[in-house]
Each structure stands twice: as structure tokens, then as C-alpha cells.
PDB file of C-alpha atoms and ligand atoms in Angstrom:
ATOM      1  CA  MET E1131      99.925  97.356  91.824  1.00 39.00           C
ATOM      2  CA  ARG E1132      97.481 100.279  92.690  1.00 42.00           C
ATOM      3  CA  ASP E1133      98.741 103.647  92.956  1.00 51.00           C
ATOM      4  CA  ILE E1134     101.520 103.332  90.761  1.00 64.00           C
ATOM      5  CA  ASP E1135     102.004 105.595  87.560  1.00 83.00           C
ATOM      6  CA  PHE E1136     102.423 103.822  84.224  1.00 89.00           C
ATOM      7  CA  LYS E1137     105.757 105.381  83.385  1.00 92.00           C
ATOM      8  CA  LEU E1138     106.958 103.892  86.592  1.00 92.00           C
ATOM      9  CA  ILE E1139     105.991 100.384  85.799  1.00 93.00           C
ATOM     10  CA  GLU E1140     107.518 100.798  82.240  1.00 95.00           C
ATOM     11  CA  ALA E1141     110.924 101.864  84.043  1.00 96.00           C
ATOM     12  CA  GLU E1142     110.659  98.728  86.196  1.00 95.00           C
ATOM     13  CA  ARG E1143     109.775  96.489  83.180  1.00 97.00           C
ATOM     14  CA  LEU E1144     112.821  97.998  81.164  1.00 98.00           C
ATOM     15  CA  ALA E1145     115.056  97.064  84.177  1.00 98.00           C
ATOM     16  CA  SER E1146     113.768  93.658  84.571  1.00 97.00           C
ATOM     17  CA  LYS E1147     114.321  93.015  80.689  1.00 98.00           C
ATOM     18  CA  THR E1148     117.941  94.037  81.371  1.00 97.00           C
ATOM     19  CA  ILE E1149     118.256  91.390  84.173  1.00 97.00           C
ATOM     20  CA  ASP E1150     116.809  88.733  81.964  1.00 97.00           C
ATOM     21  CA  GLU E1151     119.020  90.079  79.021  1.00 97.00           C
ATOM     22  CA  PHE E1152     122.090  89.385  81.348  1.00 96.00           C
ATOM     23  CA  GLY E1153     120.815  86.060  82.609  1.00 96.00           C
ATOM     24  CA  ILE E1154     121.026  87.238  86.221  1.00 96.00           C
ATOM     25  CA  CYS E1155     119.734  84.806  88.586  1.00 95.00           C
ATOM     26  CA  LEU E1156     121.962  85.482  91.653  1.00 96.00           C
ATOM     27  CA  PRO E1157     122.771  89.015  93.364  1.00 96.00           C
ATOM     28  CA  GLU E1158     126.249  88.626  92.722  1.00 95.00           C
ATOM     29  CA  HIS E1159     125.498  88.544  89.101  1.00 95.00           C
ATOM     30  CA  ILE E1160     124.337  92.141  89.127  1.00 97.00           C
ATOM     31  CA  ARG E1161     127.677  93.739  88.204  1.00 97.00           C
ATOM     32  CA  ILE E1162     126.236  97.417  87.712  1.00 97.00           C
ATOM     33  CA  ARG E1163     129.545  98.670  85.826  1.00 98.00           C
ATOM     34  CA  ASP E1164     129.670  95.895  83.520  1.00 97.00           C
ATOM     35  CA  ILE E1165     126.201  96.363  82.527  1.00 98.00           C
ATOM     36  CA  ALA E1166     126.326  99.986  82.129  1.00 98.00           C
ATOM     37  CA  PHE E1167     129.740  99.626  80.161  1.00 97.00           C
ATOM     38  CA  ALA E1168     127.630  96.941  77.956  1.00 97.00           C
ATOM     39  CA  LYS E1169     124.943  99.555  77.419  1.00 96.00           C
ATOM     40  CA  GLY E1170     127.282 102.286  76.204  1.00 96.00           C
ATOM     41  CA  ALA E1171     128.254 104.048  79.556  1.00 97.00           C
ATOM     42  CA  MET E1172     131.501 104.154  81.190  1.00 97.00           C
ATOM     43  CA  VAL E1173     131.734 104.708  84.833  1.00 98.00           C
ATOM     44  CA  VAL E1174     134.334 107.195  86.026  1.00 97.00           C
ATOM     45  CA  GLU E1175     134.850 108.100  89.649  1.00 97.00           C
ATOM     46  CA  GLN E1176     135.342 111.651  90.050  1.00 95.00           C
ATOM     47  CA  ARG E1177     134.855 114.624  92.765  1.00 93.00           C
ATOM     48  CA  LEU E1178     131.626 116.173  91.982  1.00 91.00           C
ATOM     49  CA  THR E1179     130.457 119.563  93.201  1.00 86.00           C
ATOM     50  CA  ARG E1180     127.014 119.964  94.447  1.00 84.00           C
ATOM     51  CA  ALA E1181     125.672 116.656  92.493  1.00 92.00           C
ATOM     52  CA  ALA E1182     125.129 113.198  93.706  1.00 94.00           C
ATOM     53  CA  ALA E1183     125.955 112.046  90.279  1.00 96.00           C
ATOM     54  CA  SER E1184     126.048 112.940  86.388  1.00 96.00           C
ATOM     55  CA  ILE E1185     125.760 111.548  82.823  1.00 96.00           C
ATOM     56  CA  VAL E1186     127.461 112.970  79.730  1.00 95.00           C
ATOM     57  CA  LYS E1187     126.368 111.542  76.448  1.00 94.00           C
ATOM     58  CA  ILE E1188     128.372 112.439  73.101  1.00 91.00           C
ATOM     59  CA  GLY E1189     126.890 110.274  70.291  1.00 88.00           C
ATOM     60  CA  ASP E1190     126.701 106.698  71.259  1.00 86.00           C
ATOM     61  CA  HIS E1191     129.135 107.015  74.034  1.00 92.00           C
ATOM     62  CA  ALA E1192     128.010 108.108  77.690  1.00 96.00           C
ATOM     63  CA  THR E1193     129.980 108.729  80.864  1.00 97.00           C
ATOM     64  CA  ILE E1194     128.403 108.447  84.195  1.00 97.00           C
ATOM     65  CA  ARG E1195     130.352 110.282  87.074  1.00 97.00           C
ATOM     66  CA  ILE E1196     130.087 109.335  90.636  1.00 97.00           C
ATOM     67  CA  PRO E1197     131.838 110.645  93.684  1.00 96.00           C
ATOM     68  CA  PRO E1198     134.766 108.290  95.024  1.00 96.00           C
ATOM     69  CA  THR E1199     133.625 109.244  98.611  1.00 93.00           C
ATOM     70  CA  ASP E1200     130.326 107.396  98.390  1.00 92.00           C
ATOM     71  CA  THR E1201     129.597 104.159  99.902  1.00 93.00           C
ATOM     72  CA  LEU E1202     129.356 100.931  97.444  1.00 95.00           C
ATOM     73  CA  GLU E1203     125.470 100.964  98.009  1.00 95.00           C
ATOM     74  CA  ARG E1204     125.167 104.624  96.903  1.00 94.00           C
ATOM     75  CA  LYS E1205     127.683 104.040  94.196  1.00 97.00           C
ATOM     76  CA  ARG E1206     125.661 101.029  92.773  1.00 97.00           C
ATOM     77  CA  PHE E1207     122.617 102.852  93.006  1.00 97.00           C
ATOM     78  CA  SER E1208     123.741 106.198  91.450  1.00 97.00           C
ATOM     79  CA  ILE E1209     125.187 104.271  88.532  1.00 98.00           C
ATOM     80  CA  ALA E1210     121.920 102.353  88.151  1.00 98.00           C
ATOM     81  CA  HIS E1211     119.889 105.789  88.250  1.00 98.00           C
ATOM     82  CA  GLU E1212     121.956 107.443  85.240  1.00 97.00           C
ATOM     83  CA  LEU E1213     121.679 104.393  83.439  1.00 98.00           C
ATOM     84  CA  GLY E1214     118.065 104.638  83.848  1.00 98.00           C
ATOM     85  CA  HIS E1215     117.985 108.101  82.460  1.00 97.00           C
ATOM     86  CA  LEU E1216     120.055 106.795  79.552  1.00 97.00           C
ATOM     87  CA  LEU E1217     118.101 104.009  78.502  1.00 97.00           C
ATOM     88  CA  MET E1218     114.741 105.835  79.074  1.00 96.00           C
ATOM     89  CA  GLY E1219     115.996 108.878  76.526  1.00 94.00           C
ATOM     90  CA  HIS E1220     116.066 111.011  79.207  1.00 95.00           C
ATOM     91  CA  VAL E1221     119.422 112.683  78.485  1.00 90.00           C
ATOM     92  CA  GLU E1222     118.148 115.241  76.020  1.00 82.00           C
ATOM     93  CA  SER E1223     121.187 117.647  76.245  1.00 80.00           C
ATOM     94  CA  ILE E1224     124.730 116.695  76.507  1.00 86.00           C
ATOM     95  CA  GLN E1225     124.790 116.567  80.375  1.00 88.00           C
ATOM     96  CA  ARG E1226     122.397 115.510  82.950  1.00 93.00           C
ATOM     97  CA  VAL E1227     123.097 116.347  86.465  1.00 93.00           C
ATOM     98  CA  CYS E1228     121.222 114.725  89.536  1.00 94.00           C
ATOM     99  CA  SER E1229     121.068 115.594  93.191  1.00 93.00           C
ATOM    100  CA  ASP E1230     120.808 113.847  96.399  1.00 89.00           C
ATOM    101  CA  ASP E1231     117.162 114.969  96.196  1.00 87.00           C
ATOM    102  CA  ASP E1232     116.799 113.462  92.997  1.00 92.00           C
ATOM    103  CA  MET E1233     118.150 110.084  94.324  1.00 90.00           C
ATOM    104  CA  MET E1234     115.342 110.229  97.057  1.00 86.00           C
ATOM    105  CA  ASN E1235     112.552 111.153  94.857  1.00 87.00           C
ATOM    106  CA  TRP E1236     110.188 108.196  95.109  1.00 84.00           C
ATOM    107  CA  TYR E1237     107.045 110.090  95.060  1.00 78.00           C
ATOM    108  CA  GLN E1238     106.518 112.381  92.127  1.00 78.00           C
ATOM    109  CA  GLY E1239     106.443 110.552  89.325  1.00 77.00           C
ATOM    110  CA  SER E1240     108.991 112.550  87.261  1.00 90.00           C
ATOM    111  CA  GLN E1241     111.869 111.405  85.362  1.00 94.00           C
ATOM    112  CA  GLU E1242     113.962 111.351  88.524  1.00 95.00           C
ATOM    113  CA  THR E1243     111.265 108.840  90.256  1.00 94.00           C
ATOM    114  CA  GLN E1244     111.565 106.546  86.856  1.00 96.00           C
ATOM    115  CA  ALA E1245     115.197 106.614  87.129  1.00 97.00           C
ATOM    116  CA  ASN E1246     115.010 105.612  90.875  1.00 96.00           C
ATOM    117  CA  PHE E1247     112.339 102.849  89.853  1.00 95.00           C
ATOM    118  CA  PHE E1248     114.538 101.529  87.147  1.00 97.00           C
ATOM    119  CA  ALA E1249     117.631 101.422  89.651  1.00 97.00           C
ATOM    120  CA  SER E1250     115.562  99.836  92.463  1.00 96.00           C
ATOM    121  CA  GLU E1251     114.643  97.055  89.780  1.00 97.00           C
ATOM    122  CA  LEU E1252     118.064  96.644  88.312  1.00 98.00           C
ATOM    123  CA  ILE E1253     119.724  96.200  91.852  1.00 98.00           C
ATOM    124  CA  LEU E1254     116.869  94.628  93.442  1.00 98.00           C
ATOM    125  CA  PRO E1255     115.135  92.657  90.972  1.00 98.00           C
ATOM    126  CA  THR E1256     111.450  91.395  91.998  1.00 97.00           C
ATOM    127  CA  LYS E1257     112.145  87.996  90.758  1.00 96.00           C
ATOM    128  CA  LEU E1258     115.066  87.674  93.192  1.00 97.00           C
ATOM    129  CA  VAL E1259     113.600  89.598  96.031  1.00 97.00           C
ATOM    130  CA  SER E1260     109.807  88.941  96.108  1.00 95.00           C
ATOM    131  CA  ARG E1261     110.002  85.524  97.930  1.00 94.00           C
ATOM    132  CA  ARG E1262     112.175  87.246 100.788  1.00 94.00           C
ATOM    133  CA  CYS E1263     109.445  89.910 101.401  1.00 93.00           C
ATOM    134  CA  ASP E1264     106.560  87.465 101.778  1.00 91.00           C
ATOM    135  CA  ILE E1265     106.753  87.289 105.659  1.00 90.00           C
ATOM    136  CA  GLY E1266     104.559  87.690 108.482  1.00 86.00           C
ATOM    137  CA  ASN E1267     106.515  89.460 111.183  1.00 89.00           C
ATOM    138  CA  ILE E1268     107.504  92.854 109.834  1.00 94.00           C
ATOM    139  CA  SER E1269     110.613  94.518 110.975  1.00 95.00           C
ATOM    140  CA  PHE E1270     113.885  95.962 109.579  1.00 96.00           C
ATOM    141  CA  ASP E1271     115.772  92.709 110.077  1.00 96.00           C
ATOM    142  CA  PRO E1272     114.731  90.869 106.603  1.00 96.00           C
ATOM    143  CA  VAL E1273     115.316  94.260 104.921  1.00 97.00           C
ATOM    144  CA  ARG E1274     118.867  94.791 106.348  1.00 96.00           C
ATOM    145  CA  GLN E1275     119.622  91.001 105.078  1.00 97.00           C
ATOM    146  CA  ILE E1276     118.311  91.658 101.749  1.00 97.00           C
ATOM    147  CA  ALA E1277     120.308  95.116 101.321  1.00 97.00           C
ATOM    148  CA  LYS E1278     123.355  93.038 102.484  1.00 97.00           C
ATOM    149  CA  ASP E1279     123.061  90.541  99.881  1.00 97.00           C
ATOM    150  CA  PHE E1280     122.306  92.684  97.291  1.00 97.00           C
ATOM    151  CA  ARG E1281     124.598  95.540  98.107  1.00 97.00           C
ATOM    152  CA  ALA E1282     121.639  97.971  98.246  1.00 96.00           C
ATOM    153  CA  SER E1283     121.039 100.824 100.340  1.00 92.00           C
ATOM    154  CA  LEU E1284     118.581 100.353 103.538  1.00 93.00           C
ATOM    155  CA  THR E1285     116.293 103.029 102.080  1.00 92.00           C
ATOM    156  CA  ALA E1286     115.991 101.375  98.552  1.00 93.00           C
ATOM    157  CA  THR E1287     115.665  97.926 100.081  1.00 96.00           C
ATOM    158  CA  ALA E1288     112.807  99.293 102.360  1.00 96.00           C
ATOM    159  CA  ILE E1289     110.848 100.649  99.528  1.00 94.00           C
ATOM    160  CA  LYS E1290     111.096  97.400  97.515  1.00 95.00           C
ATOM    161  CA  PHE E1291     110.335  95.435 100.445  1.00 96.00           C
ATOM    162  CA  VAL E1292     107.173  97.549 101.101  1.00 95.00           C
ATOM    163  CA  ARG E1293     106.256  97.367  97.599  1.00 92.00           C
ATOM    164  CA  LEU E1294     106.537  93.427  97.264  1.00 94.00           C
ATOM    165  CA  CYS E1295     105.331  92.643 100.985  1.00 93.00           C
ATOM    166  CA  PRO E1296     101.752  91.102 101.118  1.00 93.00           C
ATOM    167  CA  GLU E1297     101.395  92.842 104.556  1.00 95.00           C
ATOM    168  CA  LYS E1298      99.891  96.256 105.412  1.00 96.00           C
ATOM    169  CA  CYS E1299     102.898  98.230 105.819  1.00 96.00           C
ATOM    170  CA  ALA E1300     104.641 101.537 104.769  1.00 97.00           C
ATOM    171  CA  VAL E1301     108.324 103.131 105.117  1.00 97.00           C
ATOM    172  CA  VAL E1302     108.405 106.531 106.130  1.00 97.00           C
ATOM    173  CA  TYR E1303     111.398 108.779 105.608  1.00 95.00           C
ATOM    174  CA  SER E1304     111.766 111.731 107.914  1.00 97.00           C
ATOM    175  CA  THR E1305     114.298 114.754 108.156  1.00 96.00           C
ATOM    176  CA  LYS E1306     114.293 117.664 110.481  1.00 96.00           C
ATOM    177  CA  GLY E1307     111.622 116.125 112.715  1.00 97.00           C
ATOM    178  CA  LYS E1308     109.213 116.007 109.737  1.00 97.00           C
ATOM    179  CA  VAL E1309     107.775 113.486 107.480  1.00 97.00           C
ATOM    180  CA  LYS E1310     109.379 113.943 104.003  1.00 93.00           C
ATOM    181  CA  TRP E1311     107.945 111.317 102.248  1.00 91.00           C
ATOM    182  CA  PHE E1312     106.547 107.758 102.347  1.00 93.00           C
ATOM    183  CA  TYR E1313     106.175 104.615 100.341  1.00 92.00           C
ATOM    184  CA  LYS E1314     103.237 101.944 101.233  1.00 92.00           C
ATOM    185  CA  SER E1315     102.319  98.533 100.396  1.00 91.00           C
ATOM    186  CA  PRO E1316      99.368  98.135  97.913  1.00 87.00           C
ATOM    187  CA  ASP E1317      96.938  97.169 100.794  1.00 90.00           C
ATOM    188  CA  TRP E1318      97.684  99.941 103.154  1.00 93.00           C
ATOM    189  CA  TRP E1319      94.992 102.527 103.704  1.00 91.00           C
ATOM    190  CA  PRO E1320      95.685 104.988 106.585  1.00 92.00           C
ATOM    191  CA  PHE E1321      96.425 108.355 105.150  1.00 93.00           C
ATOM    192  CA  ILE E1322      99.828 109.613 106.301  1.00 94.00           C
ATOM    193  CA  HIS E1323     100.579 113.441 105.917  1.00 92.00           C
ATOM    194  CA  ARG E1324     103.581 114.512 104.028  1.00 91.00           C
ATOM    195  CA  ASP E1325     105.425 117.534 105.714  1.00 93.00           C
ATOM    196  CA  GLN E1326     103.612 116.810 109.155  1.00 94.00           C
ATOM    197  CA  LYS E1327     105.882 117.208 112.272  1.00 97.00           C
ATOM    198  CA  LEU E1328     106.426 114.046 113.957  1.00 98.00           C
ATOM    199  CA  ASP E1329     104.355 113.283 116.913  1.00 97.00           C
ATOM    200  CA  LYS E1330     106.247 112.837 120.372  1.00 97.00           C
ATOM    201  CA  ARG E1331     104.815 109.417 120.649  1.00 97.00           C
ATOM    202  CA  THR E1332     106.591 108.107 117.705  1.00 98.00           C
ATOM    203  CA  LEU E1333     110.223 106.446 117.944  1.00 98.00           C
ATOM    204  CA  ALA E1334     111.667 108.651 115.337  1.00 98.00           C
ATOM    205  CA  TYR E1335     110.727 111.891 117.047  1.00 98.00           C
ATOM    206  CA  ASP E1336     113.432 110.826 119.828  1.00 97.00           C
ATOM    207  CA  PHE E1337     116.311 110.971 117.148  1.00 97.00           C
ATOM    208  CA  PHE E1338     115.577 114.482 116.320  1.00 97.00           C
ATOM    209  CA  ILE E1339     115.615 115.618 120.031  1.00 97.00           C
ATOM    210  CA  GLY E1340     119.037 113.784 120.403  1.00 96.00           C
ATOM    211  CA  GLU E1341     117.590 111.091 122.516  1.00 95.00           C
ATOM    212  CA  PRO E1342     118.438 107.238 121.958  1.00 95.00           C
ATOM    213  CA  MET E1343     115.946 105.573 119.749  1.00 95.00           C
ATOM    214  CA  GLU E1344     114.459 102.309 120.709  1.00 95.00           C
ATOM    215  CA  PRO E1345     116.123  99.717 118.492  1.00 95.00           C
ATOM    216  CA  GLU E1346     113.563  97.094 118.478  1.00 96.00           C
ATOM    217  CA  PRO E1347     110.136  97.302 116.880  1.00 97.00           C
ATOM    218  CA  VAL E1348     107.235  98.694 119.066  1.00 97.00           C
ATOM    219  CA  GLU E1349     103.510  98.965 119.104  1.00 97.00           C
ATOM    220  CA  VAL E1350     102.595 102.803 119.146  1.00 97.00           C
ATOM    221  CA  ASP E1351      99.274 104.759 119.043  1.00 97.00           C
ATOM    222  CA  ALA E1352      98.316 104.550 115.455  1.00 96.00           C
ATOM    223  CA  ASP E1353      96.961 108.352 115.448  1.00 95.00           C
ATOM    224  CA  ALA E1354     100.634 109.413 116.271  1.00 97.00           C
ATOM    225  CA  TRP E1355     101.756 108.316 112.472  1.00 97.00           C
ATOM    226  CA  VAL E1356      98.462 108.366 110.759  1.00 95.00           C
ATOM    227  CA  GLU E1357      94.703 109.163 110.196  1.00 92.00           C
ATOM    228  CA  SER E1358      93.914 106.301 112.353  1.00 87.00           C
ATOM    229  CA  ARG E1359      89.880 105.943 111.748  1.00 89.00           C
ATOM    230  CA  GLY E1360      89.493 103.559 114.601  1.00 90.00           C
ATOM    231  CA  LEU E1361      92.858 101.834 114.266  1.00 94.00           C
ATOM    232  CA  ASP E1362      94.466 101.575 117.753  1.00 95.00           C
ATOM    233  CA  GLU E1363      97.892 100.335 117.277  1.00 96.00           C
ATOM    234  CA  ILE E1364     100.669 100.327 114.625  1.00 97.00           C
ATOM    235  CA  VAL E1365     104.042  98.740 114.952  1.00 97.00           C
ATOM    236  CA  GLU E1366     107.062 100.983 114.495  1.00 98.00           C
ATOM    237  CA  HIS E1367     110.371  99.892 113.853  1.00 98.00           C
ATOM    238  CA  SER E1368     112.854 102.955 113.073  1.00 98.00           C
ATOM    239  CA  ILE E1369     116.570 103.211 112.210  1.00 97.00           C
ATOM    240  CA  ALA E1370     118.589 106.349 111.840  1.00 96.00           C
ATOM    241  CA  SER E1371     121.492 107.608 109.822  1.00 92.00           C
ATOM    242  CA  SER E1372     123.386 110.043 111.895  1.00 89.00           C
ATOM    243  CA  GLN E1373     125.535 110.838 109.123  1.00 85.00           C
ATOM    244  CA  TYR E1374     122.738 111.974 106.520  1.00 85.00           C
ATOM    245  CA  GLY E1375     120.309 113.046 109.388  1.00 93.00           C
ATOM    246  CA  PHE E1376     117.497 111.126 108.518  1.00 95.00           C
ATOM    247  CA  VAL E1377     115.015 108.516 110.120  1.00 97.00           C
ATOM    248  CA  LEU E1378     113.401 105.406 108.162  1.00 97.00           C
ATOM    249  CA  SER E1379     110.546 103.999 109.916  1.00 98.00           C
ATOM    250  CA  LEU E1380     108.901 100.811 109.142  1.00 98.00           C
ATOM    251  CA  LEU E1381     105.047 100.786 109.988  1.00 98.00           C
ATOM    252  CA  TRP E1382     102.863  97.958 110.126  1.00 97.00           C
ATOM    253  CA  ILE E1383      99.146  97.022 110.845  1.00 96.00           C
ATOM    254  CA  LYS E1384      99.110  93.829 112.314  1.00 94.00           C
ATOM    255  CA  PRO E1385      96.494  91.589 110.788  1.00 92.00           C
TER     256      PRO E1385
HETATM  257 ZN1  LIG X 918     118.469 111.750  88.161  1.00 71.97          ZN
END
């Protein structure tokens, strides 16, 4: 578990303790609203202006607000994220408001990243997911299946997958034709630049110029994505969200 901040490990531990506490051993046991309720937070669906979710705490009672228009996957993640803030003592003033960017913050080690690691472990518990990440042929296919079974977003599932997969792989999130952030497996070594413009040779590039993106995994020149240092090729499998305007790319260095 190299490169992971101590506080992020703590956030994961707290979530897996919660999973054990509720005797969860199947994905369908993870009833996020019930868990939140048992921990003192009621979930209310309500339109929010300029926020992805919020939590209000008064005394021992907390209310988590999420927009009714979100997908089931996003709702589950937002509730788990806010519950993470509550259980980790992040709700210092009465209210805490979280943005879309906060829900996508996997890289700063801030309280937002901690809440995301908590949510990731609550929704995709390592003990239930890890065996399914131990596979040789890396693509979005197993990620899609895990996401479906655990009612998790593809982004959260891809991060978990890369985190637990023994292969050298990474997930890259791009918006507006640029790399916004990435998450890598413990053994991944090539350097990926944040904020760099996507290379024309990547599959992800096509999405941002309005071209259809290759739906299958393809071997591309390694230096189109990373500082290659003698590495020739990398397998890229990319999927796009037209609704939210981003591409997720799963990169894999074949052994
Ligand atoms: Zn937050």
C-alpha cells in the first residue's frame, strides 16, 4: 500500500469496521441509508443549489441532503461520503457542504479525499471485492460487473479495482481534453503528468474532438500517456460520460 497517506488508511479502516459491525458479507447487505440512520444521520432528498451533497449536525442528530435527481450510484456514494465526514469528526460547524469536485477528489489527502476513501470502502468493501480484482486481463469489463453488483459508480469502482489489482494499472480521469487526475496500482511506475493535454494517439483524445471512441482495449504507444522510459506499449481501455463530459481510461502495462 505504497503512496497512501496514513489518514486515508484510517478512513478505510473505519469503513471496514462499520462493514463488520453490520455483519455485511454480500453486496446487497450494504444498505447505505440504514447504516447512516443507525449512525445518527437521516437522509433527505432535496434540491440543492451549487452542491453535490451536504450534512447538517445539531447535537447528536445529523441530516444528510442529496439531490433527488442523482443516479442511485451517486446517491449511495454521496451518503457514504457525508457519513464519512460525520464519523471522522469533520463536521465542525453546523453544516458541511460538498461539491462535485469534492466527490472526485482522490488525490489531495484532504478531508474530502478521506471522505471519498471512507465511501469507497463502505460501498466496495475490500473483503468482498479483492478476489474479483485479481485477474490477468485488464479491461473495464470486470469493473462494470463489480459496479453493477455493488451499485457503485464506474469511477469509484475503477479506483478500487486499480487499488486492489495485482497488475500494473492506472485509471486516468480526463476532462476538457486534459488529464485531471489519476489513480495507480501499487506497482505502477511510469510517471503520468496531471494537467497535461491528451496526446492525439490516445483513445480518450477522440472523445474531446467529437469523434467516436474505440470501445475495446487497444495497445497504444506508451509515451502517448506516460514518461515511457523504454516502455513501448500500454493497453488503454477508455469509456466516456457524455452527460458529465469526462473520459475514464484504464491503462495497463502487460507483463
Ligand atoms: Zn465532502
